[in-house]
Short mmCIF file of C-alpha atoms in Angstrom, two decimals:
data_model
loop_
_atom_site.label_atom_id
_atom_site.label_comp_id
_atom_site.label_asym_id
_atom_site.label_seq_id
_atom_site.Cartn_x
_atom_site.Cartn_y
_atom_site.Cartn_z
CA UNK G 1 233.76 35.76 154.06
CA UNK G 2 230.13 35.33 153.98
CA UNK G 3 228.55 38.62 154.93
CA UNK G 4 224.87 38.23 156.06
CA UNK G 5 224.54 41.80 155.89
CA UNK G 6 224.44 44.40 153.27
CA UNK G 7 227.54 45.49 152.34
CA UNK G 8 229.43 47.83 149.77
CA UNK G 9 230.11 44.82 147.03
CA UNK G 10 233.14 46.69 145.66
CA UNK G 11 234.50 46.84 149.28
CA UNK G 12 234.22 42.93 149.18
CA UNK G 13 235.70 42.48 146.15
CA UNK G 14 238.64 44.39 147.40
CA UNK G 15 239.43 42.67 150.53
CA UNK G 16 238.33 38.92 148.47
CA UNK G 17 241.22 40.01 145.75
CA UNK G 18 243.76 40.70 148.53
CA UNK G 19 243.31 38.16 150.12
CA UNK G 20 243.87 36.02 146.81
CA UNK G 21 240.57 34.27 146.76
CA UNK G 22 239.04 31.88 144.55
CA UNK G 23 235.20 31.96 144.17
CA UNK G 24 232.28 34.26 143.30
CA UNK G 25 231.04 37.40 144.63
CA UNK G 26 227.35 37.30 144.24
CA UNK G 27 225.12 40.36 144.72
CA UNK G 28 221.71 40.77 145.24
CA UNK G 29 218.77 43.06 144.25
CA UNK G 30 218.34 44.96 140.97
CA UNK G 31 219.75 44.19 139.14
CA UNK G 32 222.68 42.03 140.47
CA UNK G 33 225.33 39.55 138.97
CA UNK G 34 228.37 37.98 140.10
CA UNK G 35 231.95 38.19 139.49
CA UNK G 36 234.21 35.43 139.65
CA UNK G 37 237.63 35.62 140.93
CA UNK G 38 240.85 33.29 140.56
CA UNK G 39 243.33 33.56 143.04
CA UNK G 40 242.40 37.47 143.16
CA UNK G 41 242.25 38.26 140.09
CA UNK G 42 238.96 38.67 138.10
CA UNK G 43 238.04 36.26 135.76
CA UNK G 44 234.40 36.70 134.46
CA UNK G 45 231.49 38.99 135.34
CA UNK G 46 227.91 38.49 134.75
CA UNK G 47 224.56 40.07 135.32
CA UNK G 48 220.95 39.84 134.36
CA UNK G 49 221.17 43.72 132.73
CA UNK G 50 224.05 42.58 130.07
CA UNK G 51 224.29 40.42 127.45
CA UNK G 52 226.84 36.99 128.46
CA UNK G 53 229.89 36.48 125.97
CA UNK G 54 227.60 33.60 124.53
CA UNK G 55 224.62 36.32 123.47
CA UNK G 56 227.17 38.64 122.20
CA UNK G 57 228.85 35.73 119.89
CA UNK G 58 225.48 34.23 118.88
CA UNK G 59 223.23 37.61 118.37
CA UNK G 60 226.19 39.09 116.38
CA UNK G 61 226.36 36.28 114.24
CA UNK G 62 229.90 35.49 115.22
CA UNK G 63 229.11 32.09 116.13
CA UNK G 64 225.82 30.11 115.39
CA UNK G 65 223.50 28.89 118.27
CA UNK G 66 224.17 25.39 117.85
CA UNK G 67 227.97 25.95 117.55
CA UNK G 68 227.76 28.26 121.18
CA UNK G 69 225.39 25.39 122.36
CA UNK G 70 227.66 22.20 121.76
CA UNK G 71 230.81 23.48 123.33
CA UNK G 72 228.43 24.59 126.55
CA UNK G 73 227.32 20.46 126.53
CA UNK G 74 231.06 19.44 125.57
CA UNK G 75 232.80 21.69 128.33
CA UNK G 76 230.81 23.21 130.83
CA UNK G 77 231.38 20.31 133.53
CA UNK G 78 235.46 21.19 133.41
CA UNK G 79 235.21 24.93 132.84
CA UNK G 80 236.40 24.64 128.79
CA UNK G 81 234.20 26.10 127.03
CA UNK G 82 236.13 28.92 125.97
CA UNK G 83 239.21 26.49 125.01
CA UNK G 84 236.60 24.33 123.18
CA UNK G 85 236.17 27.51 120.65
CA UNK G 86 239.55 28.08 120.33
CA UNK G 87 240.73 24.26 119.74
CA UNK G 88 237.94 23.46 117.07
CA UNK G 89 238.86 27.15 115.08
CA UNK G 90 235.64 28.42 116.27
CA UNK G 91 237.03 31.82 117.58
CA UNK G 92 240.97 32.70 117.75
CA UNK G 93 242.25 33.22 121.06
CA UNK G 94 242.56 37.26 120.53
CA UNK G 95 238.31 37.21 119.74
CA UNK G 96 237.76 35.48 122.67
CA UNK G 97 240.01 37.66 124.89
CA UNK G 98 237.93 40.64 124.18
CA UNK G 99 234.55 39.27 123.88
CA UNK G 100 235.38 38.32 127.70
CA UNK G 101 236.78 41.88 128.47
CA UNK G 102 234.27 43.30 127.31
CA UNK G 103 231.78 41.27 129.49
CA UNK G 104 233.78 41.79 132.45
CA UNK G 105 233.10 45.39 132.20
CA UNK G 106 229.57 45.49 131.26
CA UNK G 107 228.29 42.92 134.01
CA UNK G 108 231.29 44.58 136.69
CA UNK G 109 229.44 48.11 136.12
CA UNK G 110 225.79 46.78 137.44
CA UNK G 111 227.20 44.61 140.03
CA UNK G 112 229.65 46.52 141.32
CA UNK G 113 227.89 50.07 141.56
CA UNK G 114 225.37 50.22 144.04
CA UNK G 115 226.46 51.38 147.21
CA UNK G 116 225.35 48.75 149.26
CA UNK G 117 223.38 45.38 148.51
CA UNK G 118 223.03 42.16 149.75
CA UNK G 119 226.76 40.57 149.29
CA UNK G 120 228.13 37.23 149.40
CA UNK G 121 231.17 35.66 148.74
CA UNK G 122 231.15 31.86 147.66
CA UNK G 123 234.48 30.11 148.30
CA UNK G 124 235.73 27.98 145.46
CA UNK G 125 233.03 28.68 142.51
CA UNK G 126 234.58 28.53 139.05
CA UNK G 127 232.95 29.64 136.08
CA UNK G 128 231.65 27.42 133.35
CA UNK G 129 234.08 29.79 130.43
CA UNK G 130 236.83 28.85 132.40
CA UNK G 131 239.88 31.26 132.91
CA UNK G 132 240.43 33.32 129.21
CA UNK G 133 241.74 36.67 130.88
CA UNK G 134 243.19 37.77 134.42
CA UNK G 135 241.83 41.36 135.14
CA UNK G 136 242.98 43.42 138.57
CA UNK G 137 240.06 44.22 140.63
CA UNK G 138 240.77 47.66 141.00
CA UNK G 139 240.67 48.03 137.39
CA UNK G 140 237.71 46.91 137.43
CA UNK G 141 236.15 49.00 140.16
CA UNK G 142 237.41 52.02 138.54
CA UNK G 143 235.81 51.36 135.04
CA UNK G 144 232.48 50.78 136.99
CA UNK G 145 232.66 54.44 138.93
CA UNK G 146 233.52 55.76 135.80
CA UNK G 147 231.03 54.79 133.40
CA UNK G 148 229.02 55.78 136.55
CA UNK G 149 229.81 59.65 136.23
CA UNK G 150 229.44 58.75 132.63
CA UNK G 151 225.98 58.28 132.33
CA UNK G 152 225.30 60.94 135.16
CA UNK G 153 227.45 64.22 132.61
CA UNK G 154 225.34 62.58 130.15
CA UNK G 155 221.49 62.48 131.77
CA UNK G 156 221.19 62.45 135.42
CA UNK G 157 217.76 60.37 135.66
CA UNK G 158 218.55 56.68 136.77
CA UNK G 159 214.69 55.67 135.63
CA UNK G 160 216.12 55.66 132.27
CA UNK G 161 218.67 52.35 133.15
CA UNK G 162 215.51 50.05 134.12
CA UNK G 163 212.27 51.80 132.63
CA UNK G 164 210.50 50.29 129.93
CA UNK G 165 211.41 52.21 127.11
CA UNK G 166 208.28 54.11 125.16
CA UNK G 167 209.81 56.26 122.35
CA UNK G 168 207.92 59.93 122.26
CA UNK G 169 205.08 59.96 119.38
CA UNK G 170 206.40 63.45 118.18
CA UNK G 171 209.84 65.21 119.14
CA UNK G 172 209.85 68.12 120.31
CA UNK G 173 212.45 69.43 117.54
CA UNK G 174 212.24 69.81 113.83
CA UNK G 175 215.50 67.91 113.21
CA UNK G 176 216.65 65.17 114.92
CA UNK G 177 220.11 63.01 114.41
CA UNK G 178 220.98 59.76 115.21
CA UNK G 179 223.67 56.82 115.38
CA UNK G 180 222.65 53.49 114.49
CA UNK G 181 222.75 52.16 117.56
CA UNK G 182 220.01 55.00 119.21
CA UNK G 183 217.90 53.99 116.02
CA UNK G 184 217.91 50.61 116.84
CA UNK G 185 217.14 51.37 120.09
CA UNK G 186 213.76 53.17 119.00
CA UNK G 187 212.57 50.91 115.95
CA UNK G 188 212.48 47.80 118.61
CA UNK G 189 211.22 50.04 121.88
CA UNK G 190 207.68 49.07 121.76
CA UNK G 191 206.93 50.42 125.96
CA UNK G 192 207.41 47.06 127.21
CA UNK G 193 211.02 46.20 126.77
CA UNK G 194 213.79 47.40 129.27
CA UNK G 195 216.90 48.28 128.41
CA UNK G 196 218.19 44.88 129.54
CA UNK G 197 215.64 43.25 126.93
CA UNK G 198 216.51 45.48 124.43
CA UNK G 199 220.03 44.49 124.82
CA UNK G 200 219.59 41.17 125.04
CA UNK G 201 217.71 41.30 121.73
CA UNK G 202 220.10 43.26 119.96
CA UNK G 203 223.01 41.44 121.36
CA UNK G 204 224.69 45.01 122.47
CA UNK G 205 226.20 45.89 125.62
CA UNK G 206 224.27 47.03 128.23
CA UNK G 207 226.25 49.59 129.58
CA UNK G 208 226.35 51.09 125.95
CA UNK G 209 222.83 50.48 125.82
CA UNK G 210 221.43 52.56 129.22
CA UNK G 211 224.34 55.52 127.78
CA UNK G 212 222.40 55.62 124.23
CA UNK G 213 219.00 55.67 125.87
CA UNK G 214 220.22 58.28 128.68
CA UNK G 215 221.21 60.49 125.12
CA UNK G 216 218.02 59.89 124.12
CA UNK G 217 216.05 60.81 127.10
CA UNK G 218 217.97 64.28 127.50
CA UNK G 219 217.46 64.72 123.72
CA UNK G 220 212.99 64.50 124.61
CA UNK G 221 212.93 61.38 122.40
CA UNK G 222 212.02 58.85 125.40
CA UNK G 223 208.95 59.08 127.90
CA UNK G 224 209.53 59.33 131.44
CA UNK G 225 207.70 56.83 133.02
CA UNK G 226 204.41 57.97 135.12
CA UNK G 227 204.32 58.74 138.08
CA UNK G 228 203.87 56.10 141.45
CA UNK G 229 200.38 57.15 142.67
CA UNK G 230 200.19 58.50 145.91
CA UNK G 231 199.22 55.42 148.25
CA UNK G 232 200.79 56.90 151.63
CA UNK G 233 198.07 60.25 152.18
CA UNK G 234 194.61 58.74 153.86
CA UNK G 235 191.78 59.87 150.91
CA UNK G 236 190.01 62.92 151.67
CA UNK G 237 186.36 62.45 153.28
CA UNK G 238 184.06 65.41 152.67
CA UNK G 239 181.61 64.85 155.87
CA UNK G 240 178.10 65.68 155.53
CA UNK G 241 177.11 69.59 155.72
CA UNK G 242 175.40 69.91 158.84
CA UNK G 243 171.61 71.70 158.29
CA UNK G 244 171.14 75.41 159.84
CA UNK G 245 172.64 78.92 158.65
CA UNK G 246 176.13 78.10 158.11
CA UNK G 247 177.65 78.64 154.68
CA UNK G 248 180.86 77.58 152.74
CA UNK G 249 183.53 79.82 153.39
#
């Protein structure tokens, strides 16, 4: 099942967990990921907008670098390395469960939403983390149209998901409140980070992430990013007046 074609990916992901597949579903564009399946049921999730289980563990301190980094050497070959942190007391089997939920959902939500995208389903591709929880697909799917509506109740601009995120020099209110997270979000906006980078550097989810910044934006704290010029209207020509009686009207 090896669509050339742009397809709905959670159609695909559907008809691959009926069918009791084992492999990865990787979709294309922006921003993408993959989810990984065993025997139908989903496994892991990943996707260049949210934050792996290994950036959560290591940015939240949970687990230092070279700790995350030695059980990726010792067990990546055999799909371990989320064993390898439970055998050597690194993480107990209940942290590990819901660092990995957690992923599933956050990466699932990007890769799973767009409508259609360039799909593909790769027979037999096992993740590196190797198998810490079994999640139903449709579970899945429905988290990922929810948090959809989610963000739309909350702010219905999409630019706010991939934007760079410039914080506005002066609200437009005297008062303004806000949770730790949407403070973090503004000390470390600088106009060039996305949300992706921003999450990445904080180590936060991304879906929680874009749904702080989407707050933000309806509260007039964010700039909307300018506008595309115009490239599509041919530039206006004024032509030479021609010389006699004839005026402007």
């Amino acid at each position: 099942m090896s669509p050339s074609k742009p397809a709905a990916p959670g159609r695909l992901l559907t008809q691959a967990a009926g069918e009791r597949q084992t492999g990865a579903l990787v979709v294309d564009g922006q921003p993408g990921g993959t989810v990984f399946l065993d025997e139908g049921m989903v496994i892991y999730a990943e996707s260049p907008a949210a934050p792996g289980v290994g950036e959560l563990l290591t940015a939240s301190g949970r687990l230092a670098g070279r700790t995350w980094q030695a059980a990726l050497d010792a067990g990546s070959a055999g799909g371990r390395v989320g064993q390898l942190l439970v055998d050597q007391g690194h993480l107990t089997q209940g942290e590990l469960e819901l660092c990995v939920l957690g992923a599933i959902y956050d990466a699932g939500y990007f890769t799973l939403s767009p409508a259609s995208a360039p799909v593909e389903f790769r027979l037999g591709v096992e993740h590196w983390l190797g198998p810490v929880v079994r999640v139903d697909a449709a579970a899945v799917l429905r988290e990922a149209r929810r948090r959809s509506r989610l963000l739309d109740e909350i702010h219905p601009h999409p630019w706010v998901d991939s934007a760079p995120v410039s914080p506005v020099p002066r609200p437009s209110t005297e008062r303004v409140t806000l949770t730790a997270l949407q403070w973090e979000l503004l000390v470390h906006a600088d106009g060039q980070r996305t949300p992706a980078d921003l999450a990445q550097l904080l180590g936060r989810a991304g879906y929680a992430t874009i749904q702080e910044l989407r707050r933000l934006a309806a509260l007039g704290l964010i700039e909307p990013p300018p506008a595309p010029p115009v490239t599509d209207q041919p530039e206006f020509v004024r032509l030479p007046r021609a010389r006699g009686t004839a005026v402007d009207i």
